[in-house]
Protein backbone atom coordinates (compact mmCIF):
# COMPACT_ATOMS: atom_id res chain seq x y z
CA UNK A 1 0.00 0.00 0.00
CA UNK A 2 1.44 3.36 -1.05
CA UNK A 3 0.30 6.97 -1.08
CA UNK A 4 -0.19 8.60 -4.47
CA UNK A 5 -1.59 11.96 -5.56
CA UNK A 6 -3.92 12.00 -8.55
CA UNK A 7 -4.14 15.11 -10.73
CA UNK A 8 -7.37 15.42 -12.71
CA UNK A 9 -6.81 15.88 -16.45
CA UNK A 10 -10.46 15.75 -17.46
CA UNK A 11 -13.60 13.64 -17.61
CA UNK A 12 -15.99 12.31 -20.22
CA UNK A 13 -19.41 10.74 -20.44
CA UNK A 14 -18.96 6.98 -20.77
CA UNK A 15 -22.57 5.77 -20.79
CA UNK A 16 -25.93 6.79 -19.37
CA UNK A 17 -25.32 8.39 -15.94
CA UNK A 18 -21.72 7.17 -16.08
CA UNK A 19 -18.50 9.19 -16.32
CA UNK A 20 -14.84 8.37 -16.72
CA UNK A 21 -12.35 10.58 -14.87
CA UNK A 22 -8.81 10.75 -16.22
CA UNK A 23 -6.11 11.29 -13.60
CA UNK A 24 -2.34 11.61 -13.86
CA UNK A 25 -0.58 10.08 -10.82
CA UNK A 26 2.46 11.79 -9.35
CA UNK A 27 4.36 8.51 -9.29
CA UNK A 28 4.13 4.88 -10.35
CA UNK A 29 0.96 3.00 -9.48
CA UNK A 30 1.59 -0.53 -8.29
CA UNK A 31 -1.85 -1.97 -9.03
CA UNK A 32 -2.40 -5.17 -10.94
CA UNK A 33 -5.18 -5.17 -13.56
CA UNK A 34 -8.44 -5.53 -11.63
CA UNK A 35 -7.23 -4.01 -8.37
CA UNK A 36 -8.61 -0.82 -6.87
CA UNK A 37 -7.44 2.45 -5.33
CA UNK A 38 -8.76 4.16 -2.21
CA UNK A 39 -9.63 7.78 -3.06
CA UNK A 40 -10.20 10.59 -0.57
CA UNK A 41 -12.22 13.79 -1.10
CA UNK A 42 -13.07 16.59 1.32
CA UNK A 43 -16.81 15.97 1.76
CA UNK A 44 -17.85 16.85 5.35
CA UNK A 45 -21.48 15.77 4.82
CA UNK A 46 -20.52 12.34 3.46
CA UNK A 47 -21.36 9.53 5.92
CA UNK A 48 -18.25 7.65 4.82
CA UNK A 49 -15.95 10.62 5.44
CA UNK A 50 -15.19 11.20 1.78
CA UNK A 51 -13.45 7.89 1.19
CA UNK A 52 -14.30 5.50 -1.67
CA UNK A 53 -12.67 2.62 -3.48
CA UNK A 54 -12.46 2.72 -7.27
CA UNK A 55 -11.17 0.02 -9.57
CA UNK A 56 -8.50 1.29 -11.92
CA UNK A 57 -10.34 0.98 -15.24
CA UNK A 58 -7.26 0.93 -17.45
CA UNK A 59 -3.99 -0.97 -17.63
CA UNK A 60 -1.45 -0.09 -14.93
CA UNK A 61 1.06 0.11 -17.79
CA UNK A 62 -0.64 3.34 -18.91
CA UNK A 63 0.57 6.76 -17.77
CA UNK A 64 -2.90 7.76 -16.58
CA UNK A 65 -5.43 6.34 -14.13
CA UNK A 66 -9.02 5.95 -15.32
CA UNK A 67 -11.88 5.92 -12.82
CA UNK A 68 -15.32 5.11 -14.21
CA UNK A 69 -18.39 5.37 -12.00
CA UNK A 70 -22.14 5.84 -11.98
CA UNK A 71 -22.98 9.46 -11.17
CA UNK A 72 -25.68 9.71 -8.50
CA UNK A 73 -26.87 13.26 -7.67
CA UNK A 74 -28.10 12.13 -4.25
CA UNK A 75 -24.57 11.16 -3.22
CA UNK A 76 -22.52 13.98 -1.61
CA UNK A 77 -19.35 12.17 -2.65
CA UNK A 78 -20.41 11.85 -6.29
CA UNK A 79 -21.41 15.53 -6.36
CA UNK A 80 -17.96 16.47 -5.06
CA UNK A 81 -16.32 14.22 -7.63
CA UNK A 82 -18.36 15.78 -10.45
CA UNK A 83 -17.40 19.27 -9.26
CA UNK A 84 -13.66 18.64 -9.63
CA UNK A 85 -12.00 20.71 -12.35
CA UNK A 86 -8.86 19.90 -14.36
CA UNK A 87 -5.80 20.46 -12.24
CA UNK A 88 -7.46 19.34 -9.00
CA UNK A 89 -5.24 17.06 -6.95
CA UNK A 90 -6.62 14.39 -4.65
CA UNK A 91 -4.93 11.86 -2.36
CA UNK A 92 -5.23 8.13 -2.95
CA UNK A 93 -3.73 4.86 -1.77
CA UNK A 94 -2.87 1.94 -4.02
CA UNK A 95 -3.49 -0.87 -4.40
CA UNK A 96 -6.07 -3.26 -2.96
CA UNK A 97 -8.01 -6.35 -3.93
CA UNK A 98 -7.46 -9.91 -5.09
CA UNK A 99 -9.77 -9.83 -8.11
CA UNK A 100 -7.06 -10.30 -10.73
CA UNK A 101 -6.58 -12.50 -13.76
CA UNK A 102 -5.06 -15.82 -12.64
CA UNK A 103 -1.91 -17.09 -14.29
CA UNK A 104 -2.30 -19.61 -17.07
CA UNK A 105 -2.96 -19.95 -20.78
CA UNK A 106 -6.44 -21.50 -20.75
CA UNK A 107 -9.66 -19.78 -21.82
CA UNK A 108 -11.20 -17.03 -19.70
CA UNK A 109 -14.88 -16.18 -19.22
CA UNK A 110 -15.56 -12.69 -17.85
CA UNK A 111 -19.10 -11.97 -16.58
CA UNK A 112 -20.00 -8.40 -15.62
CA UNK A 113 -23.16 -6.81 -14.32
CA UNK A 114 -23.46 -3.12 -15.23
CA UNK A 115 -20.75 -0.55 -14.63
CA UNK A 116 -18.71 -3.11 -12.72
CA UNK A 117 -17.14 -3.98 -16.05
CA UNK A 118 -14.24 -1.70 -15.00
CA UNK A 119 -11.85 -4.43 -13.74
CA UNK A 120 -12.35 -6.30 -17.00
CA UNK A 121 -11.55 -3.22 -19.06
CA UNK A 122 -8.31 -2.97 -17.10
CA UNK A 123 -7.46 -6.64 -17.71
CA UNK A 124 -8.35 -6.51 -21.40
CA UNK A 125 -6.30 -3.38 -22.05
CA UNK A 126 -3.36 -4.98 -20.27
CA UNK A 127 -3.71 -8.12 -22.39
CA UNK A 128 -3.83 -5.97 -25.53
CA UNK A 129 -0.69 -4.13 -24.50
CA UNK A 130 1.00 -7.46 -23.80
CA UNK A 131 -0.03 -9.11 -27.05
CA UNK A 132 -2.96 -11.21 -25.82
CA UNK A 133 -2.16 -14.89 -25.39
CA UNK A 134 -5.47 -16.16 -23.94
CA UNK A 135 -8.92 -16.71 -25.41
CA UNK A 136 -11.31 -14.38 -23.60
CA UNK A 137 -15.10 -14.31 -23.75
CA UNK A 138 -16.38 -11.08 -22.23
CA UNK A 139 -20.08 -11.05 -21.29
CA UNK A 140 -21.97 -8.02 -19.97
CA UNK A 141 -25.52 -7.53 -18.73
CA UNK A 142 -26.97 -4.01 -18.62
CA UNK A 143 -30.43 -2.52 -18.28
CA UNK A 144 -30.45 -0.57 -21.54
CA UNK A 145 -28.19 -0.14 -24.59
CA UNK A 146 -27.40 3.42 -23.46
CA UNK A 147 -26.06 2.10 -20.15
CA UNK A 148 -23.34 -0.11 -21.67
CA UNK A 149 -19.93 1.31 -20.66
CA UNK A 150 -17.00 1.30 -23.12
CA UNK A 151 -19.22 -0.10 -25.87
CA UNK A 152 -17.54 1.43 -28.93
CA UNK A 153 -14.08 1.05 -27.46
CA UNK A 154 -14.48 -2.65 -26.70
CA UNK A 155 -15.98 -3.22 -30.15
CA UNK A 156 -12.83 -1.71 -31.63
CA UNK A 157 -10.60 -3.92 -29.53
CA UNK A 158 -12.52 -7.05 -30.58
CA UNK A 159 -12.06 -6.17 -34.26
CA UNK A 160 -8.28 -6.18 -33.88
CA UNK A 161 -7.88 -8.95 -31.28
CA UNK A 162 -8.88 -12.40 -32.61
CA UNK A 163 -8.64 -13.85 -29.10
CA UNK A 164 -11.40 -11.56 -27.75
CA UNK A 165 -15.11 -12.40 -28.07
CA UNK A 166 -17.77 -9.95 -26.87
CA UNK A 167 -21.28 -10.96 -25.80
CA UNK A 168 -23.92 -8.54 -24.50
CA UNK A 169 -27.46 -8.62 -23.23
CA UNK A 170 -29.84 -5.95 -21.96
CA UNK A 171 -32.90 -6.42 -19.79
CA UNK A 172 -34.88 -3.30 -20.83
CA UNK A 173 -34.07 -2.73 -24.51
CA UNK A 174 -36.75 -0.10 -25.16
CA UNK A 175 -36.43 1.95 -21.97
CA UNK A 176 -33.76 4.26 -23.35
CA UNK A 177 -35.44 4.96 -26.66
CA UNK A 178 -32.72 3.62 -28.97
CA UNK A 179 -32.85 0.50 -31.12
CA UNK A 180 -31.27 -2.74 -29.99
CA UNK A 181 -30.74 -5.78 -32.18
CA UNK A 182 -28.84 -7.83 -29.65
CA UNK A 183 -29.75 -10.33 -26.99
CA UNK A 184 -32.50 -9.47 -24.48
CA UNK A 185 -32.92 -10.85 -20.97
CA UNK A 186 -30.76 -12.06 -18.16
CA UNK A 187 -27.79 -14.37 -18.55
CA UNK A 188 -29.19 -17.86 -18.09
CA UNK A 189 -27.66 -21.29 -17.58
CA UNK A 190 -28.29 -22.42 -21.16
CA UNK A 191 -26.49 -19.41 -22.64
CA UNK A 192 -23.61 -19.79 -20.20
CA UNK A 193 -23.26 -23.43 -21.17
CA UNK A 194 -22.96 -22.47 -24.83
CA UNK A 195 -20.13 -20.07 -23.98
CA UNK A 196 -18.12 -22.68 -22.08
CA UNK A 197 -16.34 -24.81 -24.66
CA UNK A 198 -13.86 -26.19 -22.11
CA UNK A 199 -15.40 -25.87 -18.62
CA UNK A 200 -12.70 -27.81 -16.69
CA UNK A 201 -9.88 -25.57 -17.99
CA UNK A 202 -11.73 -22.23 -18.07
CA UNK A 203 -11.02 -19.47 -15.57
CA UNK A 204 -14.25 -17.63 -14.72
CA UNK A 205 -14.31 -14.11 -13.28
CA UNK A 206 -17.62 -12.63 -12.12
CA UNK A 207 -18.25 -9.09 -10.89
CA UNK A 208 -21.43 -7.17 -10.12
CA UNK A 209 -24.22 -6.95 -7.54
CA UNK A 210 -24.35 -9.83 -5.02
CA UNK A 211 -27.38 -11.51 -6.60
CA UNK A 212 -25.78 -11.44 -10.05
CA UNK A 213 -22.46 -12.74 -8.76
CA UNK A 214 -23.97 -15.57 -6.73
CA UNK A 215 -26.18 -16.66 -9.63
CA UNK A 216 -23.35 -16.64 -12.18
CA UNK A 217 -20.94 -18.45 -9.87
CA UNK A 218 -23.50 -21.18 -9.20
CA UNK A 219 -24.41 -21.53 -12.88
CA UNK A 220 -20.81 -21.83 -14.09
CA UNK A 221 -20.03 -24.36 -11.37
CA UNK A 222 -23.09 -26.37 -12.43
CA UNK A 223 -21.81 -26.22 -16.03
CA UNK A 224 -18.61 -27.97 -15.02
CA UNK A 225 -16.17 -25.20 -14.08
CA UNK A 226 -14.15 -26.22 -10.98
CA UNK A 227 -14.97 -23.98 -8.03
CA UNK A 228 -11.30 -23.10 -7.55
CA UNK A 229 -11.34 -21.59 -11.05
CA UNK A 230 -14.21 -19.21 -10.25
CA UNK A 231 -13.27 -15.78 -8.89
CA UNK A 232 -15.94 -13.34 -7.79
CA UNK A 233 -16.16 -9.75 -6.60
CA UNK A 234 -19.42 -8.44 -5.16
CA UNK A 235 -20.27 -4.77 -5.50
CA UNK A 236 -22.74 -3.32 -3.01
CA UNK A 237 -22.93 0.12 -4.62
CA UNK A 238 -22.73 3.60 -3.13
mmCIF file of C-alpha atoms in Angstrom:
data_model
loop_
_atom_site.group_PDB
_atom_site.id
_atom_site.type_symbol
_atom_site.label_atom_id
_atom_site.label_comp_id
_atom_site.label_asym_id
_atom_site.label_seq_id
_atom_site.Cartn_x
_atom_site.Cartn_y
_atom_site.Cartn_z
ATOM 1 C CA UNK A 1 0.000 0.000 0.000
ATOM 2 C CA UNK A 2 1.443 3.360 -1.048
ATOM 3 C CA UNK A 3 0.305 6.970 -1.082
ATOM 4 C CA UNK A 4 -0.186 8.601 -4.467
ATOM 5 C CA UNK A 5 -1.587 11.960 -5.561
ATOM 6 C CA UNK A 6 -3.918 12.002 -8.550
ATOM 7 C CA UNK A 7 -4.143 15.111 -10.730
ATOM 8 C CA UNK A 8 -7.367 15.425 -12.715
ATOM 9 C CA UNK A 9 -6.809 15.884 -16.445
ATOM 10 C CA UNK A 10 -10.465 15.755 -17.459
ATOM 11 C CA UNK A 11 -13.600 13.641 -17.611
ATOM 12 C CA UNK A 12 -15.989 12.309 -20.223
ATOM 13 C CA UNK A 13 -19.410 10.737 -20.439
ATOM 14 C CA UNK A 14 -18.962 6.981 -20.767
ATOM 15 C CA UNK A 15 -22.571 5.772 -20.794
ATOM 16 C CA UNK A 16 -25.935 6.785 -19.366
ATOM 17 C CA UNK A 17 -25.319 8.388 -15.940
ATOM 18 C CA UNK A 18 -21.718 7.167 -16.085
ATOM 19 C CA UNK A 19 -18.496 9.190 -16.323
ATOM 20 C CA UNK A 20 -14.840 8.373 -16.718
ATOM 21 C CA UNK A 21 -12.354 10.581 -14.870
ATOM 22 C CA UNK A 22 -8.809 10.748 -16.220
ATOM 23 C CA UNK A 23 -6.111 11.288 -13.598
ATOM 24 C CA UNK A 24 -2.336 11.608 -13.856
ATOM 25 C CA UNK A 25 -0.579 10.084 -10.824
ATOM 26 C CA UNK A 26 2.464 11.792 -9.354
ATOM 27 C CA UNK A 27 4.355 8.515 -9.287
ATOM 28 C CA UNK A 28 4.133 4.882 -10.352
ATOM 29 C CA UNK A 29 0.960 2.997 -9.484
ATOM 30 C CA UNK A 30 1.586 -0.529 -8.285
ATOM 31 C CA UNK A 31 -1.852 -1.969 -9.028
ATOM 32 C CA UNK A 32 -2.401 -5.167 -10.937
ATOM 33 C CA UNK A 33 -5.175 -5.171 -13.555
ATOM 34 C CA UNK A 34 -8.439 -5.531 -11.632
ATOM 35 C CA UNK A 35 -7.231 -4.006 -8.371
ATOM 36 C CA UNK A 36 -8.606 -0.815 -6.874
ATOM 37 C CA UNK A 37 -7.442 2.448 -5.328
ATOM 38 C CA UNK A 38 -8.760 4.163 -2.213
ATOM 39 C CA UNK A 39 -9.633 7.782 -3.064
ATOM 40 C CA UNK A 40 -10.204 10.592 -0.573
ATOM 41 C CA UNK A 41 -12.221 13.791 -1.098
ATOM 42 C CA UNK A 42 -13.071 16.586 1.317
ATOM 43 C CA UNK A 43 -16.810 15.967 1.765
ATOM 44 C CA UNK A 44 -17.855 16.850 5.348
ATOM 45 C CA UNK A 45 -21.478 15.766 4.819
ATOM 46 C CA UNK A 46 -20.519 12.338 3.458
ATOM 47 C CA UNK A 47 -21.359 9.532 5.922
ATOM 48 C CA UNK A 48 -18.254 7.650 4.822
ATOM 49 C CA UNK A 49 -15.946 10.619 5.436
ATOM 50 C CA UNK A 50 -15.186 11.201 1.777
ATOM 51 C CA UNK A 51 -13.446 7.886 1.191
ATOM 52 C CA UNK A 52 -14.295 5.502 -1.670
ATOM 53 C CA UNK A 53 -12.668 2.618 -3.477
ATOM 54 C CA UNK A 54 -12.461 2.718 -7.273
ATOM 55 C CA UNK A 55 -11.171 0.024 -9.570
ATOM 56 C CA UNK A 56 -8.501 1.290 -11.921
ATOM 57 C CA UNK A 57 -10.344 0.985 -15.244
ATOM 58 C CA UNK A 58 -7.255 0.935 -17.446
ATOM 59 C CA UNK A 59 -3.994 -0.970 -17.631
ATOM 60 C CA UNK A 60 -1.453 -0.089 -14.930
ATOM 61 C CA UNK A 61 1.057 0.110 -17.793
ATOM 62 C CA UNK A 62 -0.638 3.343 -18.915
ATOM 63 C CA UNK A 63 0.567 6.762 -17.770
ATOM 64 C CA UNK A 64 -2.903 7.758 -16.581
ATOM 65 C CA UNK A 65 -5.426 6.339 -14.128
ATOM 66 C CA UNK A 66 -9.015 5.952 -15.320
ATOM 67 C CA UNK A 67 -11.876 5.923 -12.816
ATOM 68 C CA UNK A 68 -15.323 5.112 -14.208
ATOM 69 C CA UNK A 69 -18.386 5.367 -12.004
ATOM 70 C CA UNK A 70 -22.136 5.842 -11.980
ATOM 71 C CA UNK A 71 -22.984 9.463 -11.172
ATOM 72 C CA UNK A 72 -25.683 9.708 -8.502
ATOM 73 C CA UNK A 73 -26.873 13.262 -7.668
ATOM 74 C CA UNK A 74 -28.102 12.126 -4.250
ATOM 75 C CA UNK A 75 -24.569 11.161 -3.218
ATOM 76 C CA UNK A 76 -22.521 13.983 -1.610
ATOM 77 C CA UNK A 77 -19.348 12.174 -2.646
ATOM 78 C CA UNK A 78 -20.413 11.853 -6.285
ATOM 79 C CA UNK A 79 -21.407 15.527 -6.361
ATOM 80 C CA UNK A 80 -17.960 16.472 -5.056
ATOM 81 C CA UNK A 81 -16.321 14.223 -7.634
ATOM 82 C CA UNK A 82 -18.363 15.776 -10.453
ATOM 83 C CA UNK A 83 -17.403 19.273 -9.264
ATOM 84 C CA UNK A 84 -13.662 18.643 -9.629
ATOM 85 C CA UNK A 85 -11.996 20.710 -12.346
ATOM 86 C CA UNK A 86 -8.862 19.904 -14.357
ATOM 87 C CA UNK A 87 -5.796 20.463 -12.240
ATOM 88 C CA UNK A 88 -7.456 19.342 -9.004
ATOM 89 C CA UNK A 89 -5.239 17.062 -6.947
ATOM 90 C CA UNK A 90 -6.625 14.389 -4.652
ATOM 91 C CA UNK A 91 -4.928 11.864 -2.363
ATOM 92 C CA UNK A 92 -5.232 8.132 -2.949
ATOM 93 C CA UNK A 93 -3.735 4.861 -1.772
ATOM 94 C CA UNK A 94 -2.875 1.944 -4.023
ATOM 95 C CA UNK A 95 -3.487 -0.872 -4.404
ATOM 96 C CA UNK A 96 -6.068 -3.258 -2.957
ATOM 97 C CA UNK A 97 -8.014 -6.351 -3.934
ATOM 98 C CA UNK A 98 -7.464 -9.905 -5.091
ATOM 99 C CA UNK A 99 -9.774 -9.832 -8.113
ATOM 100 C CA UNK A 100 -7.065 -10.296 -10.728
ATOM 101 C CA UNK A 101 -6.580 -12.501 -13.758
ATOM 102 C CA UNK A 102 -5.064 -15.818 -12.642
ATOM 103 C CA UNK A 103 -1.912 -17.091 -14.293
ATOM 104 C CA UNK A 104 -2.297 -19.614 -17.068
ATOM 105 C CA UNK A 105 -2.957 -19.948 -20.775
ATOM 106 C CA UNK A 106 -6.435 -21.496 -20.754
ATOM 107 C CA UNK A 107 -9.659 -19.777 -21.818
ATOM 108 C CA UNK A 108 -11.196 -17.030 -19.696
ATOM 109 C CA UNK A 109 -14.876 -16.179 -19.217
ATOM 110 C CA UNK A 110 -15.563 -12.692 -17.848
ATOM 111 C CA UNK A 111 -19.096 -11.971 -16.583
ATOM 112 C CA UNK A 112 -19.997 -8.402 -15.621
ATOM 113 C CA UNK A 113 -23.156 -6.807 -14.315
ATOM 114 C CA UNK A 114 -23.464 -3.122 -15.232
ATOM 115 C CA UNK A 115 -20.750 -0.554 -14.625
ATOM 116 C CA UNK A 116 -18.708 -3.112 -12.723
ATOM 117 C CA UNK A 117 -17.140 -3.984 -16.045
ATOM 118 C CA UNK A 118 -14.244 -1.700 -14.995
ATOM 119 C CA UNK A 119 -11.854 -4.426 -13.740
ATOM 120 C CA UNK A 120 -12.346 -6.295 -17.004
ATOM 121 C CA UNK A 121 -11.550 -3.225 -19.062
ATOM 122 C CA UNK A 122 -8.306 -2.972 -17.102
ATOM 123 C CA UNK A 123 -7.461 -6.638 -17.708
ATOM 124 C CA UNK A 124 -8.350 -6.506 -21.402
ATOM 125 C CA UNK A 125 -6.297 -3.378 -22.048
ATOM 126 C CA UNK A 126 -3.363 -4.977 -20.274
ATOM 127 C CA UNK A 127 -3.706 -8.122 -22.390
ATOM 128 C CA UNK A 128 -3.831 -5.966 -25.532
ATOM 129 C CA UNK A 129 -0.685 -4.128 -24.502
ATOM 130 C CA UNK A 130 1.003 -7.460 -23.801
ATOM 131 C CA UNK A 131 -0.034 -9.106 -27.054
ATOM 132 C CA UNK A 132 -2.957 -11.207 -25.824
ATOM 133 C CA UNK A 133 -2.163 -14.885 -25.395
ATOM 134 C CA UNK A 134 -5.466 -16.158 -23.940
ATOM 135 C CA UNK A 135 -8.915 -16.707 -25.408
ATOM 136 C CA UNK A 136 -11.307 -14.376 -23.604
ATOM 137 C CA UNK A 137 -15.098 -14.306 -23.754
ATOM 138 C CA UNK A 138 -16.381 -11.081 -22.230
ATOM 139 C CA UNK A 139 -20.082 -11.047 -21.291
ATOM 140 C CA UNK A 140 -21.971 -8.024 -19.974
ATOM 141 C CA UNK A 141 -25.515 -7.534 -18.734
ATOM 142 C CA UNK A 142 -26.968 -4.009 -18.616
ATOM 143 C CA UNK A 143 -30.429 -2.521 -18.278
ATOM 144 C CA UNK A 144 -30.454 -0.567 -21.544
ATOM 145 C CA UNK A 145 -28.193 -0.144 -24.588
ATOM 146 C CA UNK A 146 -27.397 3.416 -23.456
ATOM 147 C CA UNK A 147 -26.061 2.101 -20.150
ATOM 148 C CA UNK A 148 -23.336 -0.106 -21.671
ATOM 149 C CA UNK A 149 -19.926 1.310 -20.662
ATOM 150 C CA UNK A 150 -17.001 1.304 -23.123
ATOM 151 C CA UNK A 151 -19.219 -0.101 -25.870
ATOM 152 C CA UNK A 152 -17.540 1.433 -28.925
ATOM 153 C CA UNK A 153 -14.075 1.047 -27.458
ATOM 154 C CA UNK A 154 -14.482 -2.654 -26.705
ATOM 155 C CA UNK A 155 -15.982 -3.216 -30.154
ATOM 156 C CA UNK A 156 -12.827 -1.706 -31.630
ATOM 157 C CA UNK A 157 -10.605 -3.924 -29.529
ATOM 158 C CA UNK A 158 -12.517 -7.046 -30.577
ATOM 159 C CA UNK A 159 -12.064 -6.169 -34.258
ATOM 160 C CA UNK A 160 -8.285 -6.177 -33.878
ATOM 161 C CA UNK A 161 -7.879 -8.953 -31.281
ATOM 162 C CA UNK A 162 -8.876 -12.402 -32.608
ATOM 163 C CA UNK A 163 -8.638 -13.852 -29.096
ATOM 164 C CA UNK A 164 -11.404 -11.558 -27.748
ATOM 165 C CA UNK A 165 -15.106 -12.396 -28.065
ATOM 166 C CA UNK A 166 -17.774 -9.953 -26.873
ATOM 167 C CA UNK A 167 -21.281 -10.957 -25.804
ATOM 168 C CA UNK A 168 -23.917 -8.544 -24.500
ATOM 169 C CA UNK A 169 -27.462 -8.622 -23.225
ATOM 170 C CA UNK A 170 -29.839 -5.953 -21.957
ATOM 171 C CA UNK A 171 -32.902 -6.423 -19.789
ATOM 172 C CA UNK A 172 -34.877 -3.302 -20.827
ATOM 173 C CA UNK A 173 -34.070 -2.730 -24.512
ATOM 174 C CA UNK A 174 -36.745 -0.099 -25.165
ATOM 175 C CA UNK A 175 -36.434 1.949 -21.974
ATOM 176 C CA UNK A 176 -33.763 4.263 -23.350
ATOM 177 C CA UNK A 177 -35.438 4.962 -26.663
ATOM 178 C CA UNK A 178 -32.722 3.617 -28.972
ATOM 179 C CA UNK A 179 -32.855 0.499 -31.125
ATOM 180 C CA UNK A 180 -31.266 -2.744 -29.993
ATOM 181 C CA UNK A 181 -30.739 -5.777 -32.175
ATOM 182 C CA UNK A 182 -28.840 -7.832 -29.650
ATOM 183 C CA UNK A 183 -29.750 -10.333 -26.989
ATOM 184 C CA UNK A 184 -32.503 -9.470 -24.481
ATOM 185 C CA UNK A 185 -32.922 -10.845 -20.971
ATOM 186 C CA UNK A 186 -30.759 -12.055 -18.158
ATOM 187 C CA UNK A 187 -27.792 -14.367 -18.548
ATOM 188 C CA UNK A 188 -29.187 -17.859 -18.087
ATOM 189 C CA UNK A 189 -27.661 -21.292 -17.580
ATOM 190 C CA UNK A 190 -28.287 -22.419 -21.162
ATOM 191 C CA UNK A 191 -26.487 -19.413 -22.641
ATOM 192 C CA UNK A 192 -23.612 -19.793 -20.200
ATOM 193 C CA UNK A 193 -23.261 -23.430 -21.173
ATOM 194 C CA UNK A 194 -22.959 -22.469 -24.834
ATOM 195 C CA UNK A 195 -20.127 -20.069 -23.978
ATOM 196 C CA UNK A 196 -18.120 -22.676 -22.079
ATOM 197 C CA UNK A 197 -16.340 -24.813 -24.661
ATOM 198 C CA UNK A 198 -13.856 -26.194 -22.114
ATOM 199 C CA UNK A 199 -15.395 -25.875 -18.620
ATOM 200 C CA UNK A 200 -12.702 -27.809 -16.688
ATOM 201 C CA UNK A 201 -9.879 -25.574 -17.993
ATOM 202 C CA UNK A 202 -11.728 -22.226 -18.067
ATOM 203 C CA UNK A 203 -11.022 -19.465 -15.565
ATOM 204 C CA UNK A 204 -14.253 -17.630 -14.718
ATOM 205 C CA UNK A 205 -14.310 -14.114 -13.284
ATOM 206 C CA UNK A 206 -17.621 -12.635 -12.125
ATOM 207 C CA UNK A 207 -18.253 -9.092 -10.888
ATOM 208 C CA UNK A 208 -21.427 -7.165 -10.115
ATOM 209 C CA UNK A 209 -24.225 -6.945 -7.537
ATOM 210 C CA UNK A 210 -24.347 -9.834 -5.020
ATOM 211 C CA UNK A 211 -27.380 -11.514 -6.599
ATOM 212 C CA UNK A 212 -25.783 -11.438 -10.048
ATOM 213 C CA UNK A 213 -22.463 -12.744 -8.758
ATOM 214 C CA UNK A 214 -23.973 -15.572 -6.731
ATOM 215 C CA UNK A 215 -26.178 -16.661 -9.626
ATOM 216 C CA UNK A 216 -23.354 -16.641 -12.181
ATOM 217 C CA UNK A 217 -20.939 -18.451 -9.874
ATOM 218 C CA UNK A 218 -23.501 -21.180 -9.199
ATOM 219 C CA UNK A 219 -24.407 -21.529 -12.884
ATOM 220 C CA UNK A 220 -20.815 -21.829 -14.087
ATOM 221 C CA UNK A 221 -20.032 -24.357 -11.370
ATOM 222 C CA UNK A 222 -23.088 -26.369 -12.432
ATOM 223 C CA UNK A 223 -21.813 -26.219 -16.026
ATOM 224 C CA UNK A 224 -18.607 -27.969 -15.016
ATOM 225 C CA UNK A 225 -16.172 -25.204 -14.076
ATOM 226 C CA UNK A 226 -14.153 -26.215 -10.983
ATOM 227 C CA UNK A 227 -14.965 -23.980 -8.035
ATOM 228 C CA UNK A 228 -11.300 -23.096 -7.550
ATOM 229 C CA UNK A 229 -11.344 -21.585 -11.053
ATOM 230 C CA UNK A 230 -14.214 -19.212 -10.252
ATOM 231 C CA UNK A 231 -13.266 -15.785 -8.892
ATOM 232 C CA UNK A 232 -15.937 -13.341 -7.792
ATOM 233 C CA UNK A 233 -16.161 -9.750 -6.605
ATOM 234 C CA UNK A 234 -19.419 -8.444 -5.159
ATOM 235 C CA UNK A 235 -20.271 -4.769 -5.502
ATOM 236 C CA UNK A 236 -22.737 -3.321 -3.009
ATOM 237 C CA UNK A 237 -22.929 0.118 -4.624
ATOM 238 C CA UNK A 238 -22.730 3.604 -3.133
#
